Amino acid sequence: MSSPDLELHDIQSGVLRPRPTPFQATYIILRIDEAAAGRELMGRLRNVVASSAHAESPASDTWVSASLSYSGLKALGVRAESLESFSTPFKQGMAARAKLLGDAGESGPEHWEQPLGSNQVHVVLTAISTDQPQLEAALARARAAYEQFAGVTAIWRQDCHVLPDEREPFGFKDGISHPAIEGSGIPGTNPHERPLKAGEFVLGYPDEMSDTPALPQPEPLGRNGSYVAFRKLHQRVAAFRQYLRANASDAGDEELVAAKMMGRWRSGAPLALCPAADDPGLGSDAQRNNAFLFKSDDALGYKTPLGSHIRRVNARDAEVAGVVRIHRMIRRGTAYGPPLPNGQLDDDGVDRGLMFAFVGANLARQFEFVQSEWINDSAFFAGDSTERDPITGTADGSGTFGIPKRPLRRQLHGMPRFVVTRGGEYCFLPSLSALSWLSDPANYL
Ligand code: HEM
């Protein structure tokens, strides 16, 4: 069956549209104390939130997205049979899924930054822009939508920014690989990847598994919506640098070990295309830096280790447990906190990391599968029971990381935990018309 056209004018920009480069972002969490005020807010947000249409217009460089948690839908007074029709992970909330996600010990919800993961998180607003003045203007528009109501309170704010050269706090260029989506008009970044069915990312369309995937009810509420997994991830940058220093033979080897862990050099250049040395020109060339597959010339991981971060989370055409195409997601990460100065090996105690938003139509088989199986399941790769994702896997200092090499495989030991979960939530990104639907008191009778 051919897929129906995507209704881009009704889908929030935060679902499909690539972010501008560079950009700043602010996340704001709202609590709804009075249902009537919350519904009024939905109507006002309808006029503030941008759609996915006209992705190329200059005005599209600034936008606000609005999403609701399950507690948020309840606080609005959405009817029980409708609430019931949403997906199980969403209804349970991210904190309740902690065990599956590997959020234990210092990453456990009992240590999360408040109010993250609590039933106070009702609405998450995300404002994105290329520069601070435009971001402030977008925030002012969003504030005007909620500030006058006694029944809606802003309870958390996180300012984020892109670090120089679009690096994430460990120092790697980020925001490179994005899936191609049928009918979106937005090209993917890997010319060798066949576009994915739109239903993988937008509710109400055929996906890779079914022509009629589950849709939250009633249809005007669910259609053209999506789910998003928000995560605040603290990065131990000093520990990462110390580990490289302690486990590499010299400065050049440090960069090689770092690249083997990530699957890309810090410039973004993929090991798949330049395995022996970094090529910064390739790293910054969006036409070439994601144009590769693994299977035909690197099935065993001599260039890009099977357990490296990018190969675990998207094995592309290579053999892996799981069907890669049904576990893809739209991924938006934005740095928070100041960078650790170059060369500094001591921890300065400052909080820094990434605010992540993983967007997709199926939380369980996309974000949750990748997090629990490909990132944290040890037995997954080559039957090696002590390997997890070397960048963002749960680690206790006893794990290993294998780097295929001739004549002898290189093995790193004592992998520390470099990333700690500070909190997160599952939200529903309603369509623009669903925001209007949520604002209409008649739909709650
Ligand atoms: C603080 C933790 C993390 C850091 C520092 C990090 C960093 C990176 C970097 C530098 C890239 C390569 C650049 C790019 O393709 O945009 C990347 C790719 C990716 N990451 Fe992460 N990441 C983290 C956590 C996660 C998590 C938790 C997931 C999923 C649950 C994830 C999923 C992905 C995916 C799907 C890709 C694209 C792979 C590809 O298509 O080649 N990452 N990450």
CSV table of C-alpha atoms and ligand atoms in Angstrom, one decimal:
chain,number,residue,atom,x,y,z
A,1,MET,CA,0.0,0.0,0.0
A,2,SER,CA,1.4,3.4,-0.8
A,3,SER,CA,1.6,5.7,2.2
A,4,PRO,CA,-0.8,8.7,2.4
A,5,ASP,CA,0.7,12.1,2.2
A,6,LEU,CA,2.1,13.4,5.4
A,7,GLU,CA,0.1,16.4,6.7
A,8,LEU,CA,3.1,18.5,7.4
A,9,HIS,CA,1.1,21.6,8.2
A,10,ASP,CA,-0.5,19.7,11.2
A,11,ILE,CA,2.7,18.0,12.5
A,12,GLN,CA,4.8,19.9,15.1
A,13,SER,CA,8.1,21.2,13.7
A,14,GLY,CA,9.9,19.5,16.6
A,15,VAL,CA,8.9,16.1,15.2
A,16,LEU,CA,10.4,16.3,11.7
A,17,ARG,CA,12.3,19.4,11.1
A,18,PRO,CA,16.1,19.3,11.5
A,19,ARG,CA,17.4,21.9,13.8
A,20,PRO,CA,19.2,25.0,12.5
A,21,THR,CA,22.9,25.2,12.9
A,22,PRO,CA,24.1,26.4,15.2
A,23,PHE,CA,21.3,26.8,17.7
A,24,GLN,CA,20.3,27.5,21.3
A,25,ALA,CA,17.5,25.7,23.1
A,26,THR,CA,15.5,26.1,26.3
A,27,TYR,CA,13.4,23.5,27.9
A,28,ILE,CA,10.6,24.6,30.3
A,29,ILE,CA,8.3,22.3,32.3
A,30,LEU,CA,4.8,23.5,33.3
A,31,ARG,CA,2.5,22.0,35.9
A,32,ILE,CA,-1.2,22.3,35.4
A,33,ASP,CA,-3.1,22.8,38.7
A,34,GLU,CA,-6.5,23.7,37.2
A,35,ALA,CA,-7.8,21.7,34.2
A,36,ALA,CA,-9.6,24.8,32.7
A,37,ALA,CA,-6.4,26.8,32.7
A,38,GLY,CA,-4.6,23.9,31.2
A,39,ARG,CA,-7.1,23.7,28.4
A,40,GLU,CA,-6.9,27.4,27.7
A,41,LEU,CA,-3.1,27.0,27.6
A,42,MET,CA,-3.5,24.3,24.9
A,43,GLY,CA,-5.5,26.7,22.7
A,44,ARG,CA,-2.9,29.4,23.1
A,45,LEU,CA,0.0,27.1,22.4
A,46,ARG,CA,-1.7,26.2,19.2
A,47,ASN,CA,-0.8,29.7,18.0
A,48,VAL,CA,2.8,29.5,19.3
A,49,VAL,CA,3.8,26.1,18.1
A,50,ALA,CA,5.2,25.9,14.6
A,51,SER,CA,4.4,23.1,12.0
A,52,SER,CA,6.7,21.0,10.0
A,53,ALA,CA,5.6,22.7,6.7
A,54,HIS,CA,7.9,25.2,5.0
A,55,ALA,CA,11.1,23.7,6.5
A,56,GLU,CA,13.3,25.8,4.3
A,57,SER,CA,11.8,29.2,5.1
A,58,PRO,CA,14.1,31.5,7.2
A,59,ALA,CA,11.4,31.9,9.8
A,60,SER,CA,11.6,28.2,10.4
A,61,ASP,CA,14.9,28.7,12.3
A,62,THR,CA,13.0,29.6,15.4
A,63,TRP,CA,10.2,27.5,16.9
A,64,VAL,CA,8.5,26.2,20.0
A,65,SER,CA,7.3,22.6,20.5
A,66,ALA,CA,4.8,21.5,23.2
A,67,SER,CA,4.4,18.0,24.6
A,68,LEU,CA,2.4,16.5,27.4
A,69,SER,CA,3.2,13.7,29.8
A,70,TYR,CA,0.5,11.2,30.8
A,71,SER,CA,0.1,13.1,34.1
A,72,GLY,CA,-0.4,16.2,31.9
A,73,LEU,CA,-3.2,14.6,29.9
A,74,LYS,CA,-4.8,13.5,33.2
A,75,ALA,CA,-4.5,17.0,34.7
A,76,LEU,CA,-6.4,18.4,31.6
A,77,GLY,CA,-9.2,15.9,32.4
A,78,VAL,CA,-8.8,13.8,29.2
A,79,ARG,CA,-11.4,11.0,29.4
A,80,ALA,CA,-10.4,7.6,30.8
A,81,GLU,CA,-11.0,5.6,27.6
A,82,SER,CA,-8.8,8.0,25.7
A,83,LEU,CA,-6.0,7.9,28.3
A,84,GLU,CA,-6.2,4.1,28.2
A,85,SER,CA,-5.5,4.1,24.4
A,86,PHE,CA,-2.0,5.6,24.8
A,87,SER,CA,1.1,3.3,24.8
A,88,THR,CA,2.1,1.5,27.9
A,89,PRO,CA,5.6,3.1,28.4
A,90,PHE,CA,4.0,6.5,28.1
A,91,LYS,CA,1.2,5.7,30.6
A,92,GLN,CA,3.8,4.4,33.1
A,93,GLY,CA,6.2,7.3,32.7
A,94,MET,CA,10.0,7.1,32.4
A,95,ALA,CA,10.7,6.7,36.1
A,96,ALA,CA,8.6,3.6,36.3
A,97,ARG,CA,10.6,2.1,33.4
A,98,ALA,CA,13.9,2.7,35.2
A,99,LYS,CA,14.9,-0.9,35.6
A,100,LEU,CA,14.4,-1.7,31.9
A,101,LEU,CA,16.3,1.4,30.9
A,102,GLY,CA,19.3,0.7,33.2
A,103,ASP,CA,18.6,3.7,35.4
A,104,ALA,CA,19.8,2.2,38.7
A,105,GLY,CA,22.3,3.3,41.4
A,106,GLU,CA,23.4,6.9,40.8
A,107,SER,CA,21.2,7.0,37.7
A,108,GLY,CA,18.1,5.8,39.6
A,109,PRO,CA,15.0,7.9,39.8
A,110,GLU,CA,15.4,8.4,43.5
A,111,HIS,CA,18.5,10.6,42.7
A,112,TRP,CA,16.9,12.4,39.8
A,113,GLU,CA,16.8,16.2,39.7
A,114,GLN,CA,13.4,17.3,40.8
A,115,PRO,CA,10.8,17.6,39.4
A,116,LEU,CA,12.0,15.3,36.6
A,117,GLY,CA,10.3,11.9,36.6
A,118,SER,CA,7.6,13.1,39.1
A,119,ASN,CA,3.9,13.5,38.5
A,120,GLN,CA,4.4,17.3,38.6
A,121,VAL,CA,5.8,17.3,35.0
A,122,HIS,CA,2.8,18.0,32.8
A,123,VAL,CA,3.8,20.1,29.8
A,124,VAL,CA,7.3,20.3,28.3
A,125,LEU,CA,8.0,23.3,26.1
A,126,THR,CA,11.1,23.4,23.9
A,127,ALA,CA,12.1,26.7,22.3
A,128,ILE,CA,14.8,26.5,19.5
A,129,SER,CA,16.6,29.2,17.7
A,130,THR,CA,19.8,30.1,16.0
A,131,ASP,CA,20.6,33.0,18.3
A,132,GLN,CA,19.8,34.2,21.8
A,133,PRO,CA,17.6,37.3,20.9
A,134,GLN,CA,15.4,35.2,18.6
A,135,LEU,CA,15.3,32.5,21.3
A,136,GLU,CA,14.2,35.1,23.9
A,137,ALA,CA,11.5,36.3,21.5
A,138,ALA,CA,10.2,32.7,21.1
A,139,LEU,CA,10.3,32.2,24.8
A,140,ALA,CA,8.4,35.4,25.4
A,141,ARG,CA,5.7,34.2,23.0
A,142,ALA,CA,5.5,30.9,24.9
A,143,ARG,CA,5.5,32.7,28.3
A,144,ALA,CA,2.6,34.9,27.1
A,145,ALA,CA,0.7,31.7,26.6
A,146,TYR,CA,1.0,30.5,30.2
A,147,GLU,CA,2.0,33.3,32.5
A,148,GLN,CA,-1.3,35.0,33.2
A,149,PHE,CA,-3.0,31.8,34.4
A,150,ALA,CA,-3.0,31.1,38.1
A,151,GLY,CA,-3.6,27.4,37.3
A,152,VAL,CA,-0.4,26.8,35.3
A,153,THR,CA,3.0,27.1,36.8
A,154,ALA,CA,6.5,27.0,35.3
A,155,ILE,CA,8.5,24.6,37.6
A,156,TRP,CA,11.8,23.9,35.8
A,157,ARG,CA,14.0,25.4,33.1
A,158,GLN,CA,17.1,24.2,31.4
A,159,ASP,CA,19.1,26.4,29.0
A,160,CYS,CA,21.1,24.5,26.4
A,161,HIS,CA,23.5,25.5,23.6
A,162,VAL,CA,25.6,24.1,20.9
A,163,LEU,CA,29.3,24.0,21.8
A,164,PRO,CA,31.8,25.2,19.3
A,165,ASP,CA,32.0,23.1,16.1
A,166,GLU,CA,28.7,21.4,17.3
A,167,ARG,CA,30.7,19.2,19.7
A,168,GLU,CA,29.0,17.4,22.6
A,169,PRO,CA,30.8,17.7,26.0
A,170,PHE,CA,33.1,14.7,25.4
A,171,GLY,CA,34.4,16.6,22.4
A,172,PHE,CA,32.8,14.7,19.4
A,173,LYS,CA,30.9,16.4,16.7
A,174,ASP,CA,27.2,15.6,17.2
A,175,GLY,CA,24.0,15.9,15.2
A,176,ILE,CA,25.3,14.1,12.1
A,177,SER,CA,23.2,11.0,11.4
A,178,HIS,CA,19.4,11.4,10.9
A,179,PRO,CA,17.0,8.9,9.3
A,180,ALA,CA,15.3,9.7,5.9
A,181,ILE,CA,11.5,9.7,6.3
A,182,GLU,CA,9.1,9.0,3.4
A,183,GLY,CA,7.0,12.0,2.4
A,184,SER,CA,8.7,14.5,4.8
A,185,GLY,CA,10.5,16.3,2.1
A,186,ILE,CA,13.5,16.4,4.4
A,187,PRO,CA,16.4,14.3,3.1
A,188,GLY,CA,18.1,11.8,5.4
A,189,THR,CA,21.9,12.1,5.9
A,190,ASN,CA,22.8,8.6,4.6
A,191,PRO,CA,22.4,8.3,0.8
A,192,HIS,CA,22.6,4.5,1.2
A,193,GLU,CA,19.6,4.3,3.5
A,194,ARG,CA,16.1,3.7,2.1
A,195,PRO,CA,13.7,6.2,3.6
A,196,LEU,CA,11.7,4.8,6.5
A,197,LYS,CA,7.9,4.7,6.5
A,198,ALA,CA,6.5,7.9,8.0
A,199,GLY,CA,4.5,5.9,10.6
A,200,GLU,CA,7.8,5.2,12.4
A,201,PHE,CA,7.7,8.8,13.5
A,202,VAL,CA,4.2,10.1,13.1
A,203,LEU,CA,1.1,8.5,14.5
A,204,GLY,CA,-1.7,7.7,12.0
A,205,TYR,CA,0.4,6.4,9.1
A,206,PRO,CA,1.7,3.0,7.9
A,207,ASP,CA,5.0,2.0,9.6
A,208,GLU,CA,7.6,-0.6,8.8
A,209,MET,CA,5.6,-3.3,10.5
A,210,SER,CA,1.9,-2.5,9.8
A,211,ASP,CA,-0.4,-0.5,7.6
A,212,THR,CA,-2.5,0.4,10.7
A,213,PRO,CA,-0.3,0.8,13.8
A,214,ALA,CA,-2.0,1.6,17.1
A,215,LEU,CA,-3.3,5.2,17.3
A,216,PRO,CA,-4.2,7.0,20.5
A,217,GLN,CA,-8.0,7.7,20.5
A,218,PRO,CA,-10.0,9.6,19.5
A,219,GLU,CA,-8.4,10.0,16.2
A,220,PRO,CA,-8.3,13.9,16.2
A,221,LEU,CA,-6.2,13.7,19.4
A,222,GLY,CA,-3.8,10.9,18.2
A,223,ARG,CA,-3.4,11.5,14.5
A,224,ASN,CA,-0.3,13.5,13.4
A,225,GLY,CA,1.1,13.2,16.9
A,226,SER,CA,4.3,11.5,18.1
A,227,TYR,CA,6.0,10.4,21.3
A,228,VAL,CA,9.2,11.8,22.7
A,229,ALA,CA,11.6,10.5,25.3
A,230,PHE,CA,13.3,13.4,27.2
A,231,ARG,CA,16.6,12.5,29.0
A,232,LYS,CA,18.9,14.8,30.9
A,233,LEU,CA,22.3,13.0,30.8
A,234,HIS,CA,25.2,14.2,32.9
A,235,GLN,CA,28.6,13.5,31.3
A,236,ARG,CA,31.8,12.8,33.3
A,237,VAL,CA,34.1,14.6,31.0
A,238,ALA,CA,37.1,14.5,33.3
A,239,ALA,CA,36.7,10.8,33.9
A,240,PHE,CA,36.4,10.2,30.1
A,241,ARG,CA,39.7,12.1,29.5
A,242,GLN,CA,41.4,10.3,32.4
A,243,TYR,CA,40.4,6.9,31.1
A,244,LEU,CA,41.8,7.7,27.6
A,245,ARG,CA,45.1,9.0,29.2
A,246,ALA,CA,45.4,5.8,31.3
A,247,ASN,CA,44.6,3.4,28.6
A,248,ALA,CA,46.4,4.8,25.6
A,249,SER,CA,50.1,4.7,24.8
A,250,ASP,CA,50.4,8.3,23.6
A,251,ALA,CA,48.3,11.3,22.5
A,252,GLY,CA,47.7,9.9,19.0
A,253,ASP,CA,46.6,6.6,20.5
A,254,GLU,CA,44.2,8.5,22.9
A,255,GLU,CA,42.4,9.9,19.8
A,256,LEU,CA,42.3,6.4,18.2
A,257,VAL,CA,40.9,4.8,21.4
A,258,ALA,CA,38.3,7.6,21.6
A,259,ALA,CA,37.4,7.1,18.0
A,260,LYS,CA,37.1,3.3,18.4
A,261,MET,CA,34.7,3.9,21.3
A,262,MET,CA,32.5,6.3,19.4
A,263,GLY,CA,32.9,4.9,15.8
A,264,ARG,CA,33.9,8.4,14.6
A,265,TRP,CA,36.8,10.7,15.2
A,266,ARG,CA,36.1,13.8,17.2
A,267,SER,CA,35.8,15.8,14.0
A,268,GLY,CA,32.8,13.6,13.1
A,269,ALA,CA,34.8,11.7,10.4
A,270,PRO,CA,33.6,8.1,10.5
A,271,LEU,CA,36.1,5.3,11.0
A,272,ALA,CA,34.2,3.5,8.3
A,273,LEU,CA,35.6,6.0,5.7
A,274,CYS,CA,39.0,6.9,7.3
A,275,PRO,CA,40.0,4.2,9.8
A,276,ALA,CA,43.7,5.1,10.1
A,277,ALA,CA,43.6,8.8,10.8
A,278,ASP,CA,41.2,11.7,11.4
A,279,ASP,CA,40.1,13.7,8.3
A,280,PRO,CA,38.5,16.9,9.6
A,281,GLY,CA,37.4,17.9,6.1
A,282,LEU,CA,35.4,14.8,5.9
A,283,GLY,CA,34.0,15.2,9.4
A,284,SER,CA,32.5,18.6,8.5
A,285,ASP,CA,31.3,17.6,5.0
A,286,ALA,CA,27.6,16.8,5.5
A,287,GLN,CA,27.5,15.2,2.0
A,288,ARG,CA,30.0,12.6,2.9
A,289,ASN,CA,30.3,12.2,6.7
A,290,ASN,CA,27.3,9.8,6.9
A,291,ALA,CA,27.6,8.1,3.5
A,292,PHE,CA,28.6,4.6,4.6
A,293,LEU,CA,27.4,1.1,5.5
A,294,PHE,CA,29.2,-1.6,7.5
A,295,LYS,CA,28.5,-5.0,6.0
A,296,SER,CA,30.4,-5.2,2.8
A,297,ASP,CA,33.9,-4.2,3.9
A,298,ASP,CA,33.8,-4.3,7.7
A,299,ALA,CA,31.6,-7.1,8.8
A,300,LEU,CA,33.9,-8.0,11.7
A,301,GLY,CA,34.5,-4.4,12.9
A,302,TYR,CA,38.2,-3.9,12.1
A,303,LYS,CA,37.4,-0.4,11.2
A,304,THR,CA,34.3,0.4,13.3
A,305,PRO,CA,34.2,-1.9,16.3
A,306,LEU,CA,30.9,-3.8,16.6
A,307,GLY,CA,30.6,-2.4,20.1
A,308,SER,CA,31.3,1.2,19.3
A,309,HIS,CA,28.5,3.7,20.1
A,310,ILE,CA,27.4,4.5,16.6
A,311,ARG,CA,27.5,0.9,15.4
A,312,ARG,CA,25.5,-0.4,18.4
A,313,VAL,CA,22.7,2.1,18.1
A,314,ASN,CA,22.5,1.9,14.3
A,315,ALA,CA,24.2,-1.2,12.8
A,316,ARG,CA,23.0,-0.1,9.4
A,317,ASP,CA,23.2,-3.0,7.0
A,318,ALA,CA,25.4,-5.2,9.3
A,319,GLU,CA,24.3,-8.4,11.0
A,320,VAL,CA,22.8,-7.7,14.4
A,321,ALA,CA,20.2,-9.1,16.7
A,322,GLY,CA,17.1,-7.1,15.8
A,323,VAL,CA,15.9,-5.5,12.5
A,324,VAL,CA,17.6,-2.2,12.3
A,325,ARG,CA,14.8,-0.4,10.5
A,326,ILE,CA,12.3,-0.8,13.3
A,327,HIS,CA,14.6,0.6,15.9
A,328,ARG,CA,15.5,4.0,14.5
A,329,MET,CA,14.6,7.3,16.1
A,330,ILE,CA,14.9,11.0,15.5
A,331,ARG,CA,17.5,12.2,17.9
A,332,ARG,CA,18.1,15.7,19.2
A,333,GLY,CA,20.8,16.3,21.7
A,334,THR,CA,21.7,19.7,23.1
A,335,ALA,CA,24.6,20.5,25.5
A,336,TYR,CA,24.0,22.1,28.9
A,337,GLY,CA,26.6,23.5,31.2
A,338,PRO,CA,30.0,25.0,30.3
A,339,PRO,CA,32.5,22.8,28.5
A,340,LEU,CA,35.4,21.5,30.6
A,341,PRO,CA,38.4,23.5,29.5
A,342,ASN,CA,40.6,21.7,26.9
A,343,GLY,CA,43.3,19.6,28.5
A,344,GLN,CA,41.8,19.7,32.0
A,345,LEU,CA,41.9,16.2,33.5
A,346,ASP,CA,40.5,17.1,37.0
A,347,ASP,CA,36.8,17.2,37.6
A,348,ASP,CA,35.7,20.8,38.4
A,349,GLY,CA,32.4,19.6,39.9
A,350,VAL,CA,30.3,21.5,37.4
A,351,ASP,CA,27.2,19.8,36.0
A,352,ARG,CA,27.4,19.4,32.2
A,353,GLY,CA,26.0,17.0,29.7
A,354,LEU,CA,23.3,16.6,27.1
A,355,MET,CA,19.5,17.2,27.1
A,356,PHE,CA,18.2,14.6,24.7
A,357,ALA,CA,14.9,14.3,22.9
A,358,PHE,CA,14.3,11.0,21.1
A,359,VAL,CA,11.3,11.3,18.9
A,360,GLY,CA,9.4,8.3,17.4
A,361,ALA,CA,5.9,6.7,17.2
A,362,ASN,CA,6.8,3.7,19.3
A,363,LEU,CA,8.7,4.2,22.5
A,364,ALA,CA,9.0,0.5,23.3
A,365,ARG,CA,10.6,-0.7,20.1
A,366,GLN,CA,12.6,2.5,19.4
A,367,PHE,CA,14.1,4.4,22.3
A,368,GLU,CA,13.5,1.6,24.9
A,369,PHE,CA,14.8,-1.2,22.7
A,370,VAL,CA,18.0,0.7,21.7
A,371,GLN,CA,18.7,1.7,25.3
A,372,SER,CA,18.0,-1.7,26.9
A,373,GLU,CA,19.2,-4.1,24.2
A,374,TRP,CA,21.8,-2.4,22.1
A,375,ILE,CA,23.3,-0.1,24.6
A,376,ASN,CA,23.1,-2.1,27.8
A,377,ASP,CA,22.7,-5.7,27.0
A,378,SER,CA,26.1,-7.4,27.4
A,379,ALA,CA,25.4,-10.7,25.7
A,380,PHE,CA,24.4,-9.0,22.5
A,381,PHE,CA,27.7,-8.6,20.8
A,382,ALA,CA,29.8,-11.6,19.9
A,383,GLY,CA,28.5,-13.3,23.1
A,384,ASP,CA,30.9,-11.2,25.2
A,385,SER,CA,29.1,-10.8,28.5
A,386,THR,CA,31.0,-7.9,29.8
A,387,GLU,CA,30.6,-5.4,27.0
A,388,ARG,CA,28.2,-2.5,27.0
A,389,ASP,CA,28.1,0.8,25.1
A,390,PRO,CA,31.5,2.3,26.0
A,391,ILE,CA,30.1,5.9,25.8
A,392,THR,CA,26.7,5.8,27.4
A,393,GLY,CA,26.2,2.2,28.8
A,394,THR,CA,25.6,1.5,32.4
A,395,ALA,CA,29.0,0.5,33.8
A,396,ASP,CA,30.5,-0.4,37.1
A,397,GLY,CA,34.1,-0.4,36.4
A,398,SER,CA,34.4,-4.1,35.6
A,399,GLY,CA,33.4,-4.2,31.9
A,400,THR,CA,35.5,-4.5,28.8
A,401,PHE,CA,35.5,-3.0,25.3
A,402,GLY,CA,36.9,-5.0,22.4
A,403,ILE,CA,38.7,-3.4,19.5
A,404,PRO,CA,39.1,-5.9,16.7
A,405,LYS,CA,42.7,-5.7,15.4
A,406,ARG,CA,45.2,-7.9,13.6
A,407,PRO,CA,47.0,-10.0,14.6
A,408,LEU,CA,45.6,-9.6,18.1
A,409,ARG,CA,42.3,-8.0,19.3
A,410,ARG,CA,42.9,-5.1,21.7
A,411,GLN,CA,40.8,-5.2,24.8
A,412,LEU,CA,40.1,-2.3,27.2
A,413,HIS,CA,39.3,-3.2,30.8
A,414,GLY,CA,37.7,-1.5,33.8
A,415,MET,CA,35.2,0.5,31.8
A,416,PRO,CA,33.9,3.3,34.1
A,417,ARG,CA,30.5,4.9,33.9
A,418,PHE,CA,30.8,8.1,31.9
A,419,VAL,CA,27.2,9.1,31.7
A,420,VAL,CA,24.7,9.4,34.6
A,421,THR,CA,20.9,9.9,34.1
A,422,ARG,CA,19.7,13.0,35.9
A,423,GLY,CA,16.1,12.5,34.9
A,424,GLY,CA,13.6,12.3,32.1
A,425,GLU,CA,10.1,11.8,31.0
A,426,TYR,CA,8.0,10.3,28.2
A,427,CYS,CA,5.7,12.8,26.5
A,428,PHE,CA,3.2,13.0,23.7
A,429,LEU,CA,3.7,15.6,21.0
A,430,PRO,CA,0.1,16.4,19.8
A,431,SER,CA,-0.5,17.7,16.3
A,432,LEU,CA,-1.5,21.4,16.0
A,433,SER,CA,-5.1,20.4,15.4
A,434,ALA,CA,-4.9,18.2,18.5
A,435,LEU,CA,-3.8,21.2,20.6
A,436,SER,CA,-7.0,22.9,19.5
A,437,TRP,CA,-9.0,19.7,20.3
A,438,LEU,CA,-7.4,19.6,23.8
A,439,SER,CA,-8.5,23.3,24.3
A,440,ASP,CA,-12.2,22.5,23.5
A,441,PRO,CA,-14.3,21.9,26.7
A,442,ALA,CA,-16.8,19.9,24.6
A,443,ASN,CA,-14.2,17.1,24.2
A,444,TYR,CA,-14.1,16.4,27.9
A,445,LEU,CA,-17.8,15.8,28.5
B,1,HEM,C1,25.7,11.4,26.8
B,1,HEM,C2,25.4,10.3,26.1
B,1,HEM,C3,25.6,10.3,24.6
B,1,HEM,C4,26.6,10.9,23.9
B,1,HEM,C5,27.8,11.7,24.3
B,1,HEM,C6,26.3,10.5,22.5
B,1,HEM,C7,27.1,11.0,21.4
B,1,HEM,C8,26.9,10.6,20.1
B,1,HEM,C9,27.7,11.1,19.0
B,1,HEM,C10,28.9,12.0,19.1
B,1,HEM,C11,27.1,10.5,17.9
B,1,HEM,C12,27.7,10.6,16.4
B,1,HEM,C13,27.3,11.8,15.7
B,1,HEM,C14,25.9,11.7,15.0
B,1,HEM,O1,25.7,10.8,14.3
B,1,HEM,O2,25.1,12.6,15.2
B,1,HEM,C15,26.0,9.8,18.3
B,1,HEM,C16,25.2,9.1,17.4
B,1,HEM,C17,24.0,8.4,17.8
B,1,HEM,N1,23.6,8.2,19.1
B,1,HEM,FE1,24.4,8.9,20.8
B,1,HEM,N2,25.2,9.7,22.4
B,1,HEM,C18,24.8,9.5,23.7
B,1,HEM,C19,23.7,8.8,24.1
B,1,HEM,C20,22.8,8.1,23.2
B,1,HEM,C21,21.7,7.4,23.7
B,1,HEM,C22,21.2,7.2,25.1
B,1,HEM,C23,21.1,6.9,22.5
B,1,HEM,C24,19.9,6.0,22.3
B,1,HEM,C25,19.1,5.6,23.3
B,1,HEM,C26,21.9,7.4,21.4
B,1,HEM,C27,21.6,7.1,20.1
B,1,HEM,C28,22.4,7.5,19.0
B,1,HEM,C29,22.0,7.3,17.6
B,1,HEM,C30,20.8,6.5,17.1
B,1,HEM,C31,23.1,7.8,16.9
B,1,HEM,C32,23.2,7.8,15.4
B,1,HEM,C33,24.0,6.6,14.9
B,1,HEM,C34,24.1,6.5,13.4
B,1,HEM,O3,23.1,6.6,12.8
B,1,HEM,O4,25.2,6.4,13.0
B,1,HEM,N3,22.9,8.1,21.9
B,1,HEM,N4,25.8,9.8,19.6
